[in-house]
Amino acid sequence: MTFALDPSPAPAPAGIKAVCLDLDETLLDVEHASRSALRELVGTDRAWPVWQRITDQHYARYVTDEIGFDAMCVERTKAFFAAFGESLDDAEAACRESLRMAAMQRSWRLFDDVRPCLDWLAATGLRLAVVTNAPGGYQRKKISAVGLAADFDAVVVSGEVGVAKPDPRIFRTACERLGLRPDEVAHVGDRLGTDARGASRAGLHGIWLNRHREECESAGVPAITDLDELPELLVADLVLGTAMEPDRLTPAR
Ligand SMILES: [Mg+2]
């Protein structure tokens, strides 16, 4: 389903005054960049599922403050090569991670549905923010690299505020920086628990961006499969309706 972007957008949806968005895999196509970097590092991205599994394990340790970001990246690289029988010392792992990171940064790009969606949201008068988990400098560099530096009224990064999604405090920090109550703010992100449910628990309108159409019997929050669907969800449920109904827009299986 694609929402026809009206060249003369309607006024901002009643009740909602701002939309927060996650960065990685919501606005920024990290998988594309990460696969490109893997190809540069080992000549192929056939090991992508292994990289993804190891990344999920190690990123969880970073988000829970068990390990710093740079150390996590080196540990992840060691674990990846160990999975294929190669043992790296810290210096070699750091060197390969540095090459991988440089390759990744050359491949950062937005998903195709981002620019039209941000333009529509801004044209309706909604304020915009990013709420993202990672070091501040790293995320701000990404935002600038893909040309989004002027798009947001607030950029809230876990590495700067000291708490990470799904902790309610990071969502409330975003609301405070926007000068709004949580119930006046929607948050959209690709992680059901970390983004959509986390935001809902903090009192915002959590929306799950289910780009990969993952199976989920009961998301408990409204879901969309691309950002083209976001304007319709906001208008239909927040102007014509009284509230977003959980699961109403969960993709059909
Ligand atoms: Mg994400």
PDB file of C-alpha atoms and ligand atoms in Angstrom:
ATOM      1  CA  MET A   1       0.000   0.000   0.000  1.00  0.00           C
ATOM      2  CA  THR A   2       1.397   3.362  -0.958  1.00  0.00           C
ATOM      3  CA  PHE A   3       0.092   6.671   0.302  1.00  0.00           C
ATOM      4  CA  ALA A   4      -0.235   9.289  -2.403  1.00  0.00           C
ATOM      5  CA  LEU A   5       1.730  12.237  -1.078  1.00  0.00           C
ATOM      6  CA  ASP A   6      -0.517  15.250  -1.450  1.00  0.00           C
ATOM      7  CA  PRO A   7       1.382  18.256  -2.794  1.00  0.00           C
ATOM      8  CA  SER A   8      -0.750  20.401  -0.445  1.00  0.00           C
ATOM      9  CA  PRO A   9      -0.593  18.379   2.751  1.00  0.00           C
ATOM     10  CA  ALA A  10      -3.318  18.433   5.343  1.00  0.00           C
ATOM     11  CA  PRO A  11      -2.720  20.165   8.671  1.00  0.00           C
ATOM     12  CA  ALA A  12      -0.800  18.227  11.280  1.00  0.00           C
ATOM     13  CA  PRO A  13      -2.728  15.249  12.650  1.00  0.00           C
ATOM     14  CA  ALA A  14      -4.775  16.248  15.675  1.00  0.00           C
ATOM     15  CA  GLY A  15      -3.134  15.335  18.927  1.00  0.00           C
ATOM     16  CA  ILE A  16       0.219  14.426  17.448  1.00  0.00           C
ATOM     17  CA  LYS A  17       2.689  17.295  17.320  1.00  0.00           C
ATOM     18  CA  ALA A  18       5.939  15.467  16.620  1.00  0.00           C
ATOM     19  CA  VAL A  19       7.288  12.251  15.177  1.00  0.00           C
ATOM     20  CA  CYS A  20      10.461  10.609  16.453  1.00  0.00           C
ATOM     21  CA  LEU A  21      12.260   8.173  14.217  1.00  0.00           C
ATOM     22  CA  ASP A  22      14.889   5.550  14.866  1.00  0.00           C
ATOM     23  CA  LEU A  23      17.971   5.907  12.631  1.00  0.00           C
ATOM     24  CA  ASP A  24      19.511   2.503  11.795  1.00  0.00           C
ATOM     25  CA  GLU A  25      17.351   0.337   9.498  1.00  0.00           C
ATOM     26  CA  THR A  26      14.541   2.896   9.780  1.00  0.00           C
ATOM     27  CA  LEU A  27      16.074   5.854   7.917  1.00  0.00           C
ATOM     28  CA  LEU A  28      19.540   4.519   7.116  1.00  0.00           C
ATOM     29  CA  ASP A  29      19.966   1.310   5.092  1.00  0.00           C
ATOM     30  CA  VAL A  30      22.562  -0.217   7.399  1.00  0.00           C
ATOM     31  CA  GLU A  31      22.286  -3.697   5.906  1.00  0.00           C
ATOM     32  CA  HIS A  32      23.357  -2.368   2.518  1.00  0.00           C
ATOM     33  CA  ALA A  33      26.378  -0.615   4.045  1.00  0.00           C
ATOM     34  CA  SER A  34      27.261  -3.544   6.266  1.00  0.00           C
ATOM     35  CA  ARG A  35      27.081  -6.060   3.413  1.00  0.00           C
ATOM     36  CA  SER A  36      29.233  -3.793   1.227  1.00  0.00           C
ATOM     37  CA  ALA A  37      31.798  -3.563   4.018  1.00  0.00           C
ATOM     38  CA  LEU A  38      31.787  -7.314   4.492  1.00  0.00           C
ATOM     39  CA  ARG A  39      32.433  -7.804   0.778  1.00  0.00           C
ATOM     40  CA  GLU A  40      35.400  -5.442   0.966  1.00  0.00           C
ATOM     41  CA  LEU A  41      36.719  -7.222   4.053  1.00  0.00           C
ATOM     42  CA  VAL A  42      36.398 -10.876   3.017  1.00  0.00           C
ATOM     43  CA  GLY A  43      35.525 -10.739  -0.702  1.00  0.00           C
ATOM     44  CA  THR A  44      31.900 -11.880  -0.317  1.00  0.00           C
ATOM     45  CA  ASP A  45      28.798 -11.235   1.786  1.00  0.00           C
ATOM     46  CA  ARG A  46      27.779 -14.908   1.898  1.00  0.00           C
ATOM     47  CA  ALA A  47      28.608 -14.876   5.609  1.00  0.00           C
ATOM     48  CA  TRP A  48      26.078 -12.078   6.188  1.00  0.00           C
ATOM     49  CA  PRO A  49      23.784 -14.258   8.381  1.00  0.00           C
ATOM     50  CA  VAL A  50      26.767 -15.082  10.621  1.00  0.00           C
ATOM     51  CA  TRP A  51      27.744 -11.421  10.824  1.00  0.00           C
ATOM     52  CA  GLN A  52      24.160 -10.477  11.643  1.00  0.00           C
ATOM     53  CA  ARG A  53      23.847 -13.088  14.397  1.00  0.00           C
ATOM     54  CA  ILE A  54      27.142 -12.061  15.985  1.00  0.00           C
ATOM     55  CA  THR A  55      26.227  -8.386  15.681  1.00  0.00           C
ATOM     56  CA  ASP A  56      22.908  -8.939  17.487  1.00  0.00           C
ATOM     57  CA  GLN A  57      24.713 -10.729  20.334  1.00  0.00           C
ATOM     58  CA  HIS A  58      27.416  -8.089  20.700  1.00  0.00           C
ATOM     59  CA  TYR A  59      25.187  -5.054  20.198  1.00  0.00           C
ATOM     60  CA  ALA A  60      22.980  -6.279  23.040  1.00  0.00           C
ATOM     61  CA  ARG A  61      26.039  -6.182  25.304  1.00  0.00           C
ATOM     62  CA  TYR A  62      26.731  -2.589  24.212  1.00  0.00           C
ATOM     63  CA  VAL A  63      23.128  -1.449  24.737  1.00  0.00           C
ATOM     64  CA  THR A  64      23.077  -2.880  28.267  1.00  0.00           C
ATOM     65  CA  ASP A  65      26.331  -1.063  29.074  1.00  0.00           C
ATOM     66  CA  GLU A  66      28.284  -4.286  29.486  1.00  0.00           C
ATOM     67  CA  ILE A  67      30.932  -3.121  27.015  1.00  0.00           C
ATOM     68  CA  GLY A  68      31.926   0.136  25.270  1.00  0.00           C
ATOM     69  CA  PHE A  69      31.156   0.650  21.596  1.00  0.00           C
ATOM     70  CA  ASP A  70      34.710   0.519  20.214  1.00  0.00           C
ATOM     71  CA  ALA A  71      35.588  -2.535  22.313  1.00  0.00           C
ATOM     72  CA  MET A  72      32.347  -4.188  21.187  1.00  0.00           C
ATOM     73  CA  CYS A  73      33.269  -3.624  17.530  1.00  0.00           C
ATOM     74  CA  VAL A  74      36.677  -5.272  18.013  1.00  0.00           C
ATOM     75  CA  GLU A  75      35.190  -8.186  19.976  1.00  0.00           C
ATOM     76  CA  ARG A  76      32.563  -8.668  17.274  1.00  0.00           C
ATOM     77  CA  THR A  77      35.215  -8.832  14.549  1.00  0.00           C
ATOM     78  CA  LYS A  78      37.190 -11.389  16.565  1.00  0.00           C
ATOM     79  CA  ALA A  79      34.064 -13.490  17.087  1.00  0.00           C
ATOM     80  CA  PHE A  80      33.204 -13.319  13.383  1.00  0.00           C
ATOM     81  CA  PHE A  81      36.581 -14.573  12.204  1.00  0.00           C
ATOM     82  CA  ALA A  82      36.674 -17.145  15.032  1.00  0.00           C
ATOM     83  CA  ALA A  83      33.436 -18.552  13.618  1.00  0.00           C
ATOM     84  CA  PHE A  84      35.432 -19.457  10.516  1.00  0.00           C
ATOM     85  CA  GLY A  85      38.388 -20.836  12.468  1.00  0.00           C
ATOM     86  CA  GLU A  86      40.669 -17.782  12.397  1.00  0.00           C
ATOM     87  CA  SER A  87      41.922 -16.471  15.735  1.00  0.00           C
ATOM     88  CA  LEU A  88      42.781 -12.746  15.752  1.00  0.00           C
ATOM     89  CA  ASP A  89      44.683 -10.834  18.405  1.00  0.00           C
ATOM     90  CA  ASP A  90      43.331  -7.441  19.505  1.00  0.00           C
ATOM     91  CA  ALA A  91      45.593  -5.434  17.172  1.00  0.00           C
ATOM     92  CA  GLU A  92      44.669  -7.434  14.072  1.00  0.00           C
ATOM     93  CA  ALA A  93      40.969  -7.369  14.950  1.00  0.00           C
ATOM     94  CA  ALA A  94      41.116  -3.579  15.466  1.00  0.00           C
ATOM     95  CA  CYS A  95      42.872  -3.186  12.107  1.00  0.00           C
ATOM     96  CA  ARG A  96      40.237  -5.222  10.247  1.00  0.00           C
ATOM     97  CA  GLU A  97      37.417  -3.422  12.062  1.00  0.00           C
ATOM     98  CA  SER A  98      38.924  -0.101  11.024  1.00  0.00           C
ATOM     99  CA  LEU A  99      38.966  -1.211   7.370  1.00  0.00           C
ATOM    100  CA  ARG A 100      35.409  -2.522   7.645  1.00  0.00           C
ATOM    101  CA  MET A 101      34.153   0.685   9.265  1.00  0.00           C
ATOM    102  CA  ALA A 102      35.775   2.854   6.578  1.00  0.00           C
ATOM    103  CA  ALA A 103      34.162   0.718   3.865  1.00  0.00           C
ATOM    104  CA  MET A 104      30.825   0.937   5.628  1.00  0.00           C
ATOM    105  CA  GLN A 105      30.935   4.703   5.856  1.00  0.00           C
ATOM    106  CA  ARG A 106      31.454   4.918   2.089  1.00  0.00           C
ATOM    107  CA  SER A 107      28.180   3.028   1.617  1.00  0.00           C
ATOM    108  CA  TRP A 108      25.798   4.819   3.953  1.00  0.00           C
ATOM    109  CA  ARG A 109      22.529   5.685   2.205  1.00  0.00           C
ATOM    110  CA  LEU A 110      18.875   6.372   3.020  1.00  0.00           C
ATOM    111  CA  PHE A 111      16.028   4.020   2.169  1.00  0.00           C
ATOM    112  CA  ASP A 112      14.106   5.327  -0.854  1.00  0.00           C
ATOM    113  CA  ASP A 113      10.977   6.026   1.214  1.00  0.00           C
ATOM    114  CA  VAL A 114      12.718   8.347   3.701  1.00  0.00           C
ATOM    115  CA  ARG A 115      12.951  11.670   1.859  1.00  0.00           C
ATOM    116  CA  PRO A 116       9.290  11.799   0.702  1.00  0.00           C
ATOM    117  CA  CYS A 117       8.109  10.812   4.181  1.00  0.00           C
ATOM    118  CA  LEU A 118      10.215  13.403   6.009  1.00  0.00           C
ATOM    119  CA  ASP A 119       9.116  16.075   3.557  1.00  0.00           C
ATOM    120  CA  TRP A 120       5.449  15.193   4.125  1.00  0.00           C
ATOM    121  CA  LEU A 121       5.821  15.169   7.897  1.00  0.00           C
ATOM    122  CA  ALA A 122       7.597  18.519   7.883  1.00  0.00           C
ATOM    123  CA  ALA A 123       5.050  20.034   5.485  1.00  0.00           C
ATOM    124  CA  THR A 124       2.197  19.128   7.839  1.00  0.00           C
ATOM    125  CA  GLY A 125       3.910  21.144  10.571  1.00  0.00           C
ATOM    126  CA  LEU A 126       4.986  18.154  12.627  1.00  0.00           C
ATOM    127  CA  ARG A 127       8.254  18.472  14.495  1.00  0.00           C
ATOM    128  CA  LEU A 128      10.804  15.722  13.911  1.00  0.00           C
ATOM    129  CA  ALA A 129      13.396  14.002  16.072  1.00  0.00           C
ATOM    130  CA  VAL A 130      15.776  11.072  15.883  1.00  0.00           C
ATOM    131  CA  VAL A 131      16.003   8.659  18.817  1.00  0.00           C
ATOM    132  CA  THR A 132      18.823   6.174  18.335  1.00  0.00           C
ATOM    133  CA  ASN A 133      21.069   3.743  20.231  1.00  0.00           C
ATOM    134  CA  ALA A 134      24.825   4.180  19.620  1.00  0.00           C
ATOM    135  CA  PRO A 135      27.630   6.652  20.386  1.00  0.00           C
ATOM    136  CA  GLY A 136      26.663  10.276  19.720  1.00  0.00           C
ATOM    137  CA  GLY A 137      29.526  11.135  17.392  1.00  0.00           C
ATOM    138  CA  TYR A 138      28.975   8.040  15.272  1.00  0.00           C
ATOM    139  CA  GLN A 139      25.238   8.624  14.830  1.00  0.00           C
ATOM    140  CA  ARG A 140      25.614  12.349  14.157  1.00  0.00           C
ATOM    141  CA  LYS A 141      28.237  11.567  11.515  1.00  0.00           C
ATOM    142  CA  LYS A 142      25.780   9.219   9.808  1.00  0.00           C
ATOM    143  CA  ILE A 143      22.994  11.842   9.928  1.00  0.00           C
ATOM    144  CA  SER A 144      25.251  14.417   8.266  1.00  0.00           C
ATOM    145  CA  ALA A 145      26.624  11.938   5.713  1.00  0.00           C
ATOM    146  CA  VAL A 146      23.154  11.126   4.374  1.00  0.00           C
ATOM    147  CA  GLY A 147      22.054  14.775   4.264  1.00  0.00           C
ATOM    148  CA  LEU A 148      19.627  14.803   7.202  1.00  0.00           C
ATOM    149  CA  ALA A 149      21.439  17.283   9.464  1.00  0.00           C
ATOM    150  CA  ALA A 150      18.855  20.036   8.891  1.00  0.00           C
ATOM    151  CA  ASP A 151      15.773  17.826   9.160  1.00  0.00           C
ATOM    152  CA  PHE A 152      15.423  17.353  12.904  1.00  0.00           C
ATOM    153  CA  ASP A 153      14.388  19.542  15.807  1.00  0.00           C
ATOM    154  CA  ALA A 154      16.123  17.137  18.200  1.00  0.00           C
ATOM    155  CA  VAL A 155      18.678  14.343  17.936  1.00  0.00           C
ATOM    156  CA  VAL A 156      18.631  12.064  20.980  1.00  0.00           C
ATOM    157  CA  VAL A 157      21.415   9.491  21.107  1.00  0.00           C
ATOM    158  CA  SER A 158      21.852   6.876  23.834  1.00  0.00           C
ATOM    159  CA  GLY A 159      25.597   7.480  24.006  1.00  0.00           C
ATOM    160  CA  GLU A 160      24.933  11.111  24.928  1.00  0.00           C
ATOM    161  CA  VAL A 161      21.979  10.783  27.287  1.00  0.00           C
ATOM    162  CA  GLY A 162      23.253   7.712  29.154  1.00  0.00           C
ATOM    163  CA  VAL A 163      20.246   5.458  28.639  1.00  0.00           C
ATOM    164  CA  ALA A 164      19.272   3.373  25.616  1.00  0.00           C
ATOM    165  CA  LYS A 165      15.989   2.296  24.050  1.00  0.00           C
ATOM    166  CA  PRO A 166      13.786   0.635  25.227  1.00  0.00           C
ATOM    167  CA  ASP A 167      14.401   2.480  28.508  1.00  0.00           C
ATOM    168  CA  PRO A 168      11.474   4.935  28.842  1.00  0.00           C
ATOM    169  CA  ARG A 169      13.853   7.699  29.916  1.00  0.00           C
ATOM    170  CA  ILE A 170      15.335   8.130  26.444  1.00  0.00           C
ATOM    171  CA  PHE A 171      11.877   8.551  24.889  1.00  0.00           C
ATOM    172  CA  ARG A 172      10.880  11.020  27.621  1.00  0.00           C
ATOM    173  CA  THR A 173      14.114  12.926  27.038  1.00  0.00           C
ATOM    174  CA  ALA A 174      13.113  13.276  23.391  1.00  0.00           C
ATOM    175  CA  CYS A 175       9.697  14.611  24.414  1.00  0.00           C
ATOM    176  CA  GLU A 176      11.279  17.100  26.813  1.00  0.00           C
ATOM    177  CA  ARG A 177      13.612  18.368  24.099  1.00  0.00           C
ATOM    178  CA  LEU A 178      10.641  18.806  21.802  1.00  0.00           C
ATOM    179  CA  GLY A 179       8.722  20.557  24.596  1.00  0.00           C
ATOM    180  CA  LEU A 180       5.836  18.086  24.267  1.00  0.00           C
ATOM    181  CA  ARG A 181       3.983  15.517  26.341  1.00  0.00           C
ATOM    182  CA  PRO A 182       4.597  11.853  25.435  1.00  0.00           C
ATOM    183  CA  ASP A 183       1.016  11.449  24.213  1.00  0.00           C
ATOM    184  CA  GLU A 184       1.665  14.233  21.677  1.00  0.00           C
ATOM    185  CA  VAL A 185       4.553  12.304  20.119  1.00  0.00           C
ATOM    186  CA  ALA A 186       4.757   9.224  17.875  1.00  0.00           C
ATOM    187  CA  HIS A 187       7.902   7.106  17.572  1.00  0.00           C
ATOM    188  CA  VAL A 188       8.639   4.916  14.548  1.00  0.00           C
ATOM    189  CA  GLY A 189      11.333   2.250  14.462  1.00  0.00           C
ATOM    190  CA  ASP A 190      12.269  -1.098  12.953  1.00  0.00           C
ATOM    191  CA  ARG A 191      12.636  -2.956  16.263  1.00  0.00           C
ATOM    192  CA  LEU A 192       9.318  -4.059  17.737  1.00  0.00           C
ATOM    193  CA  GLY A 193      10.514  -4.291  21.342  1.00  0.00           C
ATOM    194  CA  THR A 194      13.240  -1.663  21.347  1.00  0.00           C
ATOM    195  CA  ASP A 195      11.336   0.972  19.394  1.00  0.00           C
ATOM    196  CA  ALA A 196       7.585   0.507  19.148  1.00  0.00           C
ATOM    197  CA  ARG A 197       6.779  -1.244  22.409  1.00  0.00           C
ATOM    198  CA  GLY A 198       9.440   0.716  24.284  1.00  0.00           C
ATOM    199  CA  ALA A 199       7.952   3.997  23.098  1.00  0.00           C
ATOM    200  CA  SER A 200       4.435   2.854  23.974  1.00  0.00           C
ATOM    201  CA  ARG A 201       5.531   1.965  27.492  1.00  0.00           C
ATOM    202  CA  ALA A 202       6.923   5.499  27.825  1.00  0.00           C
ATOM    203  CA  GLY A 203       3.520   6.932  26.869  1.00  0.00           C
ATOM    204  CA  LEU A 204       4.299   7.798  23.226  1.00  0.00           C
ATOM    205  CA  HIS A 205       2.472   6.362  20.204  1.00  0.00           C
ATOM    206  CA  GLY A 206       4.824   3.510  19.265  1.00  0.00           C
ATOM    207  CA  ILE A 207       4.718   2.403  15.622  1.00  0.00           C
ATOM    208  CA  TRP A 208       6.572  -0.665  14.320  1.00  0.00           C
ATOM    209  CA  LEU A 209       8.251  -0.289  10.925  1.00  0.00           C
ATOM    210  CA  ASN A 210       8.249  -3.955   9.916  1.00  0.00           C
ATOM    211  CA  ARG A 211      10.310  -3.623   6.733  1.00  0.00           C
ATOM    212  CA  HIS A 212      11.021  -7.361   6.517  1.00  0.00           C
ATOM    213  CA  ARG A 213       7.391  -8.375   7.146  1.00  0.00           C
ATOM    214  CA  GLU A 214       8.403 -10.472  10.117  1.00  0.00           C
ATOM    215  CA  GLU A 215       5.831 -12.910  11.418  1.00  0.00           C
ATOM    216  CA  CYS A 216       4.158 -11.592  14.555  1.00  0.00           C
ATOM    217  CA  GLU A 217       0.826 -12.796  15.892  1.00  0.00           C
ATOM    218  CA  SER A 218       0.190  -9.796  18.095  1.00  0.00           C
ATOM    219  CA  ALA A 219       2.510  -6.844  17.830  1.00  0.00           C
ATOM    220  CA  GLY A 220       0.465  -4.836  20.323  1.00  0.00           C
ATOM    221  CA  VAL A 221       1.209  -1.647  18.380  1.00  0.00           C
ATOM    222  CA  PRO A 222       0.293  -0.338  14.917  1.00  0.00           C
ATOM    223  CA  ALA A 223       2.645  -1.643  12.215  1.00  0.00           C
ATOM    224  CA  ILE A 224       3.622  -0.446   8.756  1.00  0.00           C
ATOM    225  CA  THR A 225       5.913  -2.095   6.212  1.00  0.00           C
ATOM    226  CA  ASP A 226       7.439   1.050   4.726  1.00  0.00           C
ATOM    227  CA  LEU A 227       7.466   4.755   5.462  1.00  0.00           C
ATOM    228  CA  ASP A 228       5.079   5.499   2.573  1.00  0.00           C
ATOM    229  CA  GLU A 229       2.371   4.108   4.863  1.00  0.00           C
ATOM    230  CA  LEU A 230       3.136   6.443   7.766  1.00  0.00           C
ATOM    231  CA  PRO A 231       1.152   9.514   6.609  1.00  0.00           C
ATOM    232  CA  GLU A 232      -1.969   7.417   6.096  1.00  0.00           C
ATOM    233  CA  LEU A 233      -1.609   5.825   9.519  1.00  0.00           C
ATOM    234  CA  LEU A 234      -1.209   9.212  11.198  1.00  0.00           C
ATOM    235  CA  VAL A 235      -4.049  10.837   9.302  1.00  0.00           C
ATOM    236  CA  ALA A 236      -6.462   7.912   9.499  1.00  0.00           C
ATOM    237  CA  ASP A 237      -5.969   7.180  13.156  1.00  0.00           C
ATOM    238  CA  LEU A 238      -5.169  10.545  14.619  1.00  0.00           C
ATOM    239  CA  VAL A 239      -7.405  12.859  12.613  1.00  0.00           C
ATOM    240  CA  LEU A 240     -10.343  10.706  11.600  1.00  0.00           C
ATOM    241  CA  GLY A 241     -10.084   8.247  14.484  1.00  0.00           C
ATOM    242  CA  THR A 242      -9.578   8.770  18.161  1.00  0.00           C
ATOM    243  CA  ALA A 243      -6.464   6.672  18.664  1.00  0.00           C
ATOM    244  CA  MET A 244      -4.253   4.222  16.839  1.00  0.00           C
ATOM    245  CA  GLU A 245      -5.574   0.714  17.224  1.00  0.00           C
ATOM    246  CA  PRO A 246      -2.891  -1.847  18.002  1.00  0.00           C
ATOM    247  CA  ASP A 247      -2.440  -4.409  15.232  1.00  0.00           C
ATOM    248  CA  ARG A 248      -5.011  -2.807  12.951  1.00  0.00           C
ATOM    249  CA  LEU A 249      -2.358  -2.259  10.327  1.00  0.00           C
ATOM    250  CA  THR A 250      -0.206  -5.260  11.105  1.00  0.00           C
ATOM    251  CA  PRO A 251       0.570  -6.720   7.661  1.00  0.00           C
ATOM    252  CA  ALA A 252      -1.595  -9.618   6.573  1.00  0.00           C
ATOM    253  CA  ARG A 253       0.136 -13.012   6.644  1.00  0.00           C
TER     254      ARG A 253
HETATM  255 MG    MG B   1      16.886   0.422  14.130  1.00  0.00          MG
END
